[in-house]
Amino acid sequence: MTSNTRDYIYIYDEESHKIIVIDGETGEEIDQKEDRVTSLLRYFSEEGETAKLRKFAIWCAHQTNRELKPIQAKMLDLAEKAVYGKADTPQLETLYQKTEGTAVATNTVGLQHGSTNAPAFLATRECVNPDPYQGALQAARFHRLWADLVARETSDEESAQKSYLREMEVSAAEQTIQNTEQKQIDRLLDLMNE
């Protein structure tokens, strides 16, 4: 069974503050089932490990960003403070709400055009989500989306040069997502042992 992620449309839902994946051919929302990463995140949430959830979200944000814009640095700084109890929920919520317009614009312009900067920004923003579980969950999804877009970018460049690589494009993107998921699991296991 081969799935073609190239036909997926990613939309940022302003009300639920999360990414929705839509099948471009059918127009139906793709059910984002629980996987190994989300089950570990749920475990941390049930155990009340909010600092570890935030650390994971911060890790995802760092994975997606090569260079930080000032607002991203501000979000990560506040998230780091929250990990160590030096920032509270109202501070997180204020910055999260203040960046809502940017998140919507990032979706409209960036995600719709396949820019790797879009999921990188959105993953960073999830670090200050007032709900650490939802923040970690969404940061993980944006991290995977970023990895998928990077793989497509690389694959598209190679495909333009060599037509026979087009056949390998889908499996390469799937492998990238699997590798990213494994990195996420490894990081969560490291956090579990802290």
Coordinates of N, CA and C in Angstrom, one line a residue:
M1 N 0.8 -1.2 0.0 CA 0.0 0.0 0.0 C 0.9 1.2 0.0
T2 N 0.8 2.0 -1.0 CA 1.6 3.2 -1.2 C 0.7 4.4 -1.1
S3 N 1.1 5.3 -0.2 CA 0.3 6.6 -0.1 C 1.1 7.7 -0.7
N4 N 0.4 8.6 -1.4 CA 1.1 9.6 -2.1 C 0.9 10.9 -1.3
T5 N 1.8 11.3 -0.4 CA 1.7 12.5 0.4 C 1.7 13.8 -0.4
R6 N 2.0 13.7 -1.7 CA 2.1 14.9 -2.5 C 0.7 15.4 -2.8
D7 N -0.4 14.6 -2.6 CA -1.7 15.0 -2.9 C -2.4 15.5 -1.6
Y8 N -1.7 15.6 -0.5 CA -2.3 16.1 0.7 C -2.2 17.6 0.8
I9 N -3.3 18.2 1.4 CA -3.4 19.6 1.6 C -3.3 19.8 3.1
Y10 N -2.5 20.7 3.5 CA -2.3 21.0 4.9 C -3.0 22.4 5.2
I11 N -3.9 22.4 6.2 CA -4.6 23.6 6.6 C -4.5 23.8 8.1
Y12 N -4.2 25.0 8.5 CA -4.1 25.3 9.9 C -5.5 25.7 10.3
D13 N -6.1 25.0 11.3 CA -7.4 25.3 11.8 C -7.3 26.3 12.9
E14 N -7.8 27.5 12.7 CA -7.7 28.6 13.7 C -8.4 28.3 15.0
E15 N -9.6 27.6 14.9 CA -10.3 27.3 16.1 C -9.7 26.3 17.0
S16 N -9.2 25.2 16.4 CA -8.6 24.1 17.3 C -7.1 24.3 17.4
H17 N -6.5 25.3 16.7 CA -5.1 25.6 16.7 C -4.2 24.3 16.4
K18 N -4.7 23.6 15.3 CA -3.9 22.5 14.9 C -4.0 22.3 13.4
I19 N -3.1 21.5 12.9 CA -3.0 21.3 11.4 C -4.0 20.2 11.1
I20 N -4.7 20.4 10.0 CA -5.6 19.4 9.4 C -5.1 19.0 8.1
V21 N -5.0 17.7 7.9 CA -4.5 17.1 6.6 C -5.7 16.7 5.8
I22 N -5.8 17.1 4.5 CA -6.9 16.8 3.6 C -6.4 16.1 2.4
D23 N -7.1 15.1 2.0 CA -6.7 14.4 0.8 C -7.1 15.3 -0.4
G24 N -6.1 15.6 -1.2 CA -6.4 16.5 -2.3 C -7.3 16.0 -3.4
E25 N -7.4 14.7 -3.5 CA -8.3 14.1 -4.5 C -9.7 14.0 -4.0
T26 N -9.9 13.6 -2.8 CA -11.3 13.4 -2.3 C -11.8 14.6 -1.5
G27 N -11.0 15.4 -1.0 CA -11.4 16.6 -0.2 C -11.7 16.2 1.2
E28 N -11.5 14.9 1.6 CA -11.8 14.4 2.9 C -10.6 14.6 3.9
E29 N -10.9 14.9 5.2 CA -9.9 15.0 6.2 C -9.3 13.7 6.4
I30 N -8.0 13.6 6.5 CA -7.2 12.4 6.8 C -7.2 12.3 8.3
D31 N -7.6 11.1 8.8 CA -7.7 10.8 10.2 C -6.2 10.6 10.7
Q32 N -5.8 11.5 11.6 CA -4.5 11.4 12.2 C -4.5 10.5 13.4
K33 N -4.4 9.2 13.1 CA -4.5 8.1 14.1 C -3.3 8.2 15.1
E34 N -3.5 7.6 16.3 CA -2.5 7.6 17.3 C -1.4 6.7 16.8
D35 N -0.1 7.1 17.0 CA 1.0 6.3 16.6 C 1.9 6.2 17.8
R36 N 3.1 5.7 17.6 CA 4.0 5.5 18.8 C 4.4 6.8 19.4
V37 N 4.6 7.8 18.6 CA 4.9 9.1 19.2 C 3.8 9.7 20.0
T38 N 2.6 9.7 19.4 CA 1.5 10.3 20.1 C 1.1 9.5 21.4
S39 N 1.3 8.2 21.3 CA 1.0 7.4 22.5 C 2.0 7.7 23.7
L40 N 3.2 8.0 23.3 CA 4.2 8.4 24.3 C 3.9 9.8 24.9
L41 N 3.5 10.7 24.0 CA 3.1 12.0 24.4 C 1.9 11.9 25.4
R42 N 0.9 11.1 25.0 CA -0.2 10.9 25.9 C 0.2 10.4 27.3
Y43 N 1.1 9.4 27.3 CA 1.7 8.9 28.5 C 2.3 10.0 29.4
F44 N 3.1 10.9 28.8 CA 3.7 12.0 29.5 C 2.6 12.9 30.1
S45 N 1.6 13.1 29.3 CA 0.5 14.0 29.7 C -0.2 13.4 30.9
E46 N -0.5 12.1 30.8 CA -1.2 11.4 31.9 C -0.4 11.4 33.2
E47 N 0.9 11.4 33.0 CA 1.9 11.4 34.2 C 2.1 12.8 34.7
G48 N 1.6 13.8 34.0 CA 1.8 15.2 34.5 C 3.2 15.7 34.2
E49 N 3.8 15.1 33.2 CA 5.2 15.5 32.8 C 5.2 16.7 31.8
T50 N 4.7 17.9 32.3 CA 4.5 19.0 31.4 C 5.9 19.5 30.9
A51 N 6.9 19.5 31.8 CA 8.2 20.0 31.4 C 8.8 19.1 30.3
K52 N 8.6 17.8 30.4 CA 9.1 16.9 29.3 C 8.4 17.1 28.0
L53 N 7.1 17.4 28.1 CA 6.3 17.7 26.9 C 6.8 18.9 26.2
R54 N 7.1 20.0 27.0 CA 7.6 21.2 26.5 C 9.0 21.0 25.9
K55 N 9.9 20.2 26.6 CA 11.2 20.0 26.1 C 11.2 19.3 24.8
F56 N 10.2 18.3 24.6 CA 10.0 17.7 23.3 C 9.6 18.6 22.2
A57 N 8.7 19.5 22.5 CA 8.2 20.5 21.6 C 9.4 21.4 21.2
I58 N 10.2 21.8 22.1 CA 11.3 22.7 21.8 C 12.3 21.9 20.9
W59 N 12.5 20.6 21.2 CA 13.4 19.8 20.4 C 12.9 19.8 19.0
C60 N 11.6 19.5 18.8 CA 11.0 19.5 17.4 C 11.3 20.8 16.7
A61 N 11.1 21.9 17.4 CA 11.2 23.2 16.8 C 12.7 23.4 16.4
H62 N 13.6 23.0 17.2 CA 15.0 23.2 16.8 C 15.4 22.3 15.6
Q63 N 14.7 21.1 15.5 CA 15.0 20.3 14.4 C 14.6 20.9 13.1
T64 N 13.5 21.7 13.1 CA 13.0 22.3 11.9 C 13.6 23.6 11.5
N65 N 14.3 24.3 12.4 CA 14.8 25.6 12.1 C 16.3 25.7 12.0
R66 N 16.8 26.2 10.9 CA 18.2 26.4 10.7 C 18.6 27.8 11.2
E67 N 17.7 28.7 11.0 CA 17.9 30.1 11.5 C 16.6 30.5 12.2
L68 N 16.7 31.2 13.3 CA 15.5 31.6 14.0 C 15.3 33.1 13.7
K69 N 14.0 33.4 13.5 CA 13.6 34.8 13.4 C 13.4 35.3 14.9
P70 N 13.5 36.6 15.1 CA 13.4 37.2 16.4 C 12.1 36.7 17.2
I71 N 11.0 36.6 16.5 CA 9.8 36.1 17.2 C 9.9 34.7 17.6
Q72 N 10.6 33.9 16.8 CA 10.8 32.5 17.1 C 11.7 32.3 18.3
A73 N 12.8 33.1 18.3 CA 13.7 33.1 19.5 C 13.0 33.5 20.8
K74 N 12.1 34.5 20.6 CA 11.3 34.9 21.8 C 10.4 33.8 22.3
M75 N 9.7 33.0 21.4 CA 8.9 31.9 21.7 C 9.7 30.8 22.4
L76 N 10.8 30.5 21.8 CA 11.6 29.4 22.4 C 12.2 29.8 23.8
D77 N 12.5 31.1 23.9 CA 13.0 31.6 25.2 C 11.9 31.4 26.3
L78 N 10.7 31.8 26.0 CA 9.6 31.7 26.9 C 9.3 30.3 27.2
A79 N 9.4 29.4 26.2 CA 9.1 28.0 26.4 C 10.2 27.4 27.3
E80 N 11.4 27.7 27.1 CA 12.5 27.3 28.0 C 12.2 27.7 29.4
K81 N 11.8 28.9 29.6 CA 11.5 29.4 31.0 C 10.4 28.6 31.6
A82 N 9.4 28.3 30.8 CA 8.2 27.5 31.3 C 8.7 26.1 31.7
V83 N 9.6 25.5 31.0 CA 10.2 24.2 31.4 C 10.7 24.2 32.8
Y84 N 11.3 25.3 33.2 CA 11.9 25.5 34.5 C 11.1 26.2 35.5
G85 N 9.8 26.5 35.2 CA 8.9 27.1 36.1 C 9.1 28.6 36.2
K86 N 9.8 29.2 35.3 CA 10.0 30.7 35.3 C 9.1 31.5 34.4
A87 N 8.1 30.8 33.8 CA 7.0 31.4 33.1 C 5.8 30.7 33.3
D88 N 4.7 31.4 33.4 CA 3.4 30.7 33.7 C 2.5 30.7 32.5
T89 N 1.4 30.0 32.7 CA 0.4 29.8 31.6 C -0.1 31.1 31.0
P90 N -0.5 32.2 31.8 CA -0.9 33.4 31.2 C 0.1 34.0 30.3
Q91 N 1.4 33.9 30.6 CA 2.5 34.5 29.7 C 2.5 33.7 28.4
L92 N 2.4 32.4 28.5 CA 2.4 31.5 27.3 C 1.2 31.8 26.5
E93 N 0.1 31.9 27.1 CA -1.2 32.2 26.4 C -1.1 33.6 25.7
T94 N -0.6 34.6 26.3 CA -0.5 35.9 25.7 C 0.3 35.8 24.4
L95 N 1.5 35.2 24.5 CA 2.4 35.1 23.3 C 1.7 34.2 22.2
Y96 N 1.1 33.2 22.7 CA 0.4 32.2 21.7 C -0.7 33.0 21.0
Q97 N -1.5 33.7 21.7 CA -2.6 34.5 21.0 C -2.0 35.6 20.2
K98 N -0.9 36.3 20.6 CA -0.3 37.4 19.9 C 0.2 36.9 18.5
T99 N 0.6 35.7 18.4 CA 1.1 35.1 17.2 C 0.1 34.4 16.3
E100 N -1.1 34.5 16.7 CA -2.2 33.8 15.9 C -2.3 34.3 14.5
G101 N -2.3 35.6 14.3 CA -2.3 36.1 13.0 C -1.2 35.7 12.1
T102 N 0.0 35.6 12.7 CA 1.1 35.1 11.9 C 1.0 33.7 11.5
A103 N 0.4 32.9 12.5 CA 0.2 31.5 12.2 C -0.8 31.3 11.0
V104 N -1.9 32.1 11.0 CA -2.8 32.0 9.9 C -2.2 32.4 8.6
A105 N -1.4 33.5 8.6 CA -0.7 33.9 7.4 C 0.3 32.9 7.0
T106 N 1.0 32.3 7.9 CA 1.9 31.2 7.6 C 1.2 30.1 6.9
N107 N 0.1 29.7 7.4 CA -0.7 28.7 6.7 C -1.1 29.1 5.3
T108 N -1.7 30.3 5.2 CA -2.2 30.7 3.9 C -1.2 30.8 2.9
V109 N 0.0 31.4 3.2 CA 1.0 31.6 2.2 C 2.0 30.4 2.2
G110 N 2.5 30.1 3.4 CA 3.6 29.1 3.4 C 3.2 27.6 3.2
L111 N 2.2 27.1 4.0 CA 1.9 25.7 3.9 C 1.2 25.4 2.6
Q112 N 0.4 26.3 2.1 CA -0.3 26.1 0.8 C 0.7 26.1 -0.4
H113 N 1.8 26.7 -0.2 CA 2.8 26.7 -1.3 C 4.0 25.7 -1.0
G114 N 3.9 24.9 0.1 CA 4.9 23.9 0.4 C 6.2 24.5 0.9
S115 N 6.2 25.7 1.5 CA 7.4 26.2 2.1 C 7.8 25.5 3.3
T116 N 9.1 25.1 3.5 CA 9.6 24.5 4.7 C 9.6 25.4 5.9
N117 N 9.6 26.7 5.6 CA 9.6 27.7 6.7 C 8.3 27.7 7.5
A118 N 7.2 27.3 6.8 CA 5.9 27.4 7.4 C 5.8 26.4 8.6
P119 N 6.0 25.1 8.4 CA 5.9 24.2 9.5 C 7.0 24.4 10.6
A120 N 8.1 25.0 10.1 CA 9.2 25.3 11.1 C 8.7 26.4 12.1
F121 N 8.0 27.5 11.5 CA 7.5 28.5 12.4 C 6.4 27.9 13.3
L122 N 5.5 27.2 12.7 CA 4.3 26.6 13.4 C 4.8 25.7 14.5
A123 N 5.8 24.9 14.3 CA 6.4 24.0 15.3 C 6.9 24.8 16.5
T124 N 7.6 25.9 16.1 CA 8.1 26.8 17.2 C 7.0 27.4 18.0
R125 N 6.0 27.9 17.3 CA 4.8 28.5 18.0 C 4.2 27.5 19.0
E126 N 4.2 26.2 18.6 CA 3.5 25.2 19.5 C 4.3 25.1 20.8
C127 N 5.5 25.5 20.9 CA 6.3 25.4 22.1 C 5.7 26.3 23.2
V128 N 5.0 27.4 22.9 CA 4.3 28.2 23.8 C 2.8 28.0 23.9
N129 N 2.4 26.9 23.4 CA 1.0 26.5 23.5 C 0.7 26.4 25.0
P130 N -0.4 27.0 25.5 CA -0.7 26.9 26.9 C -1.0 25.5 27.4
D131 N -1.4 24.6 26.5 CA -1.6 23.2 26.8 C -0.3 22.4 26.3
P132 N 0.5 22.0 27.2 CA 1.8 21.4 26.8 C 1.6 20.1 26.0
Y133 N 0.5 19.4 26.3 CA 0.3 18.1 25.5 C 0.0 18.5 24.1
Q134 N -1.0 19.4 23.9 CA -1.3 19.8 22.5 C -0.2 20.4 21.8
G135 N 0.6 21.2 22.5 CA 1.8 21.8 21.9 C 2.8 20.8 21.4
A136 N 3.1 19.8 22.3 CA 4.0 18.7 21.9 C 3.5 17.9 20.7
L137 N 2.2 17.6 20.8 CA 1.5 16.8 19.7 C 1.6 17.6 18.4
Q138 N 1.3 18.8 18.4 CA 1.3 19.6 17.1 C 2.7 19.9 16.7
A139 N 3.7 20.1 17.6 CA 5.1 20.3 17.2 C 5.6 19.0 16.5
A140 N 5.2 17.9 17.0 CA 5.6 16.6 16.4 C 5.1 16.5 15.0
R141 N 3.8 16.9 14.8 CA 3.2 16.8 13.5 C 3.8 17.8 12.5
F142 N 4.1 19.0 13.0 CA 4.8 20.0 12.1 C 6.2 19.6 11.8
H143 N 6.9 18.9 12.7 CA 8.2 18.4 12.5 C 8.2 17.4 11.4
R144 N 7.2 16.5 11.4 CA 7.1 15.5 10.4 C 6.7 16.1 9.0
L145 N 5.8 17.1 9.1 CA 5.5 17.8 7.8 C 6.7 18.5 7.2
W146 N 7.5 19.1 8.1 CA 8.7 19.8 7.6 C 9.6 18.8 7.0
A147 N 9.8 17.6 7.6 CA 10.7 16.6 7.0 C 10.2 16.1 5.7
D148 N 8.8 16.0 5.6 CA 8.2 15.6 4.3 C 8.5 16.6 3.2
L149 N 8.3 17.9 3.6 CA 8.5 19.0 2.6 C 10.0 19.0 2.2
V150 N 10.9 18.9 3.1 CA 12.3 18.9 2.8 C 12.6 17.7 1.9
A151 N 12.1 16.5 2.1 CA 12.3 15.4 1.3 C 11.8 15.6 -0.1
R152 N 10.6 16.2 -0.2 CA 10.0 16.5 -1.5 C 10.9 17.5 -2.3
E153 N 11.3 18.5 -1.6 CA 12.2 19.5 -2.2 C 13.4 18.9 -2.8
T154 N 14.1 18.0 -2.0 CA 15.3 17.3 -2.5 C 15.0 16.4 -3.6
S155 N 13.9 15.7 -3.5 CA 13.4 14.7 -4.5 C 13.1 15.4 -5.8
D156 N 12.4 16.6 -5.7 CA 12.0 17.3 -6.9 C 13.2 17.8 -7.6
E157 N 14.2 18.3 -6.9 CA 15.5 18.8 -7.5 C 16.2 17.6 -8.2
E158 N 16.2 16.5 -7.6 CA 16.9 15.3 -8.2 C 16.1 14.8 -9.4
S159 N 14.7 14.8 -9.3 CA 13.9 14.3 -10.3 C 14.0 15.2 -11.6
A160 N 14.2 16.5 -11.4 CA 14.3 17.4 -12.5 C 15.5 17.1 -13.3
Q161 N 16.6 16.5 -12.6 CA 17.8 16.2 -13.3 C 17.7 14.8 -13.9
K162 N 17.1 13.9 -13.2 CA 17.0 12.4 -13.6 C 15.6 11.9 -13.5
S163 N 15.0 11.7 -14.7 CA 13.6 11.3 -14.7 C 13.3 10.0 -14.0
Y164 N 14.3 9.0 -14.0 CA 14.0 7.7 -13.4 C 13.9 7.8 -11.9
L165 N 14.2 8.9 -11.2 CA 14.1 9.1 -9.8 C 12.6 9.4 -9.4
R166 N 11.8 9.7 -10.3 CA 10.4 10.0 -10.0 C 9.7 8.8 -9.4
E167 N 10.1 7.6 -9.8 CA 9.5 6.4 -9.3 C 9.8 6.2 -7.8
M168 N 11.0 6.7 -7.4 CA 11.4 6.5 -6.1 C 11.0 7.6 -5.1
E169 N 10.4 8.6 -5.7 CA 10.0 9.8 -4.9 C 9.1 9.5 -3.7
V170 N 8.1 8.7 -3.9 CA 7.1 8.5 -2.8 C 7.7 7.7 -1.7
S171 N 8.5 6.6 -2.1 CA 9.1 5.8 -1.1 C 10.1 6.5 -0.3
A172 N 10.8 7.5 -0.9 CA 11.8 8.3 -0.2 C 11.2 9.2 0.8
A173 N 10.0 9.8 0.4 CA 9.3 10.6 1.3 C 8.8 9.8 2.5
E174 N 8.2 8.6 2.2 CA 7.8 7.8 3.3 C 8.9 7.4 4.3
Q175 N 10.0 7.1 3.7 CA 11.2 6.7 4.5 C 11.6 7.9 5.4
T176 N 11.6 9.1 4.8 CA 12.0 10.3 5.6 C 11.0 10.5 6.8
I177 N 9.7 10.3 6.6 CA 8.8 10.4 7.6 C 9.0 9.4 8.7
Q178 N 9.3 8.1 8.3 CA 9.5 7.1 9.2 C 10.8 7.4 10.0
N179 N 11.8 7.9 9.4 CA 13.1 8.2 10.1 C 12.8 9.4 11.1
T180 N 12.0 10.3 10.7 CA 11.7 11.5 11.6 C 10.9 11.0 12.8
E181 N 10.0 10.1 12.6 CA 9.2 9.5 13.7 C 10.1 8.7 14.6
Q182 N 11.1 8.0 14.1 CA 12.0 7.3 14.9 C 12.9 8.2 15.7
K183 N 13.3 9.3 15.2 CA 14.1 10.3 15.9 C 13.2 10.9 17.0
Q184 N 11.9 11.1 16.8 CA 11.1 11.6 17.8 C 10.9 10.6 18.9
I185 N 10.8 9.4 18.6 CA 10.6 8.3 19.6 C 11.9 8.2 20.4
D186 N 13.1 8.3 19.8 CA 14.3 8.3 20.5 C 14.4 9.4 21.5
R187 N 14.0 10.6 21.1 CA 14.1 11.8 21.9 C 13.1 11.6 23.1
L188 N 11.9 11.1 22.9 CA 11.0 10.9 24.0 C 11.5 9.8 25.0
L189 N 12.2 8.8 24.5 CA 12.7 7.8 25.4 C 13.9 8.4 26.2
D190 N 14.6 9.3 25.6 CA 15.7 10.0 26.3 C 15.1 10.8 27.4
L191 N 14.0 11.5 27.1 CA 13.3 12.3 28.1 C 12.7 11.5 29.2
M192 N 12.3 10.3 28.9 CA 11.7 9.4 29.9 C 12.7 9.0 30.9
N193 N 14.0 8.9 30.5 CA 15.1 8.4 31.3 C 15.7 9.6 32.1
E194 N 15.3 10.8 31.9 CA 15.9 11.9 32.6 C 15.5 11.9 34.1

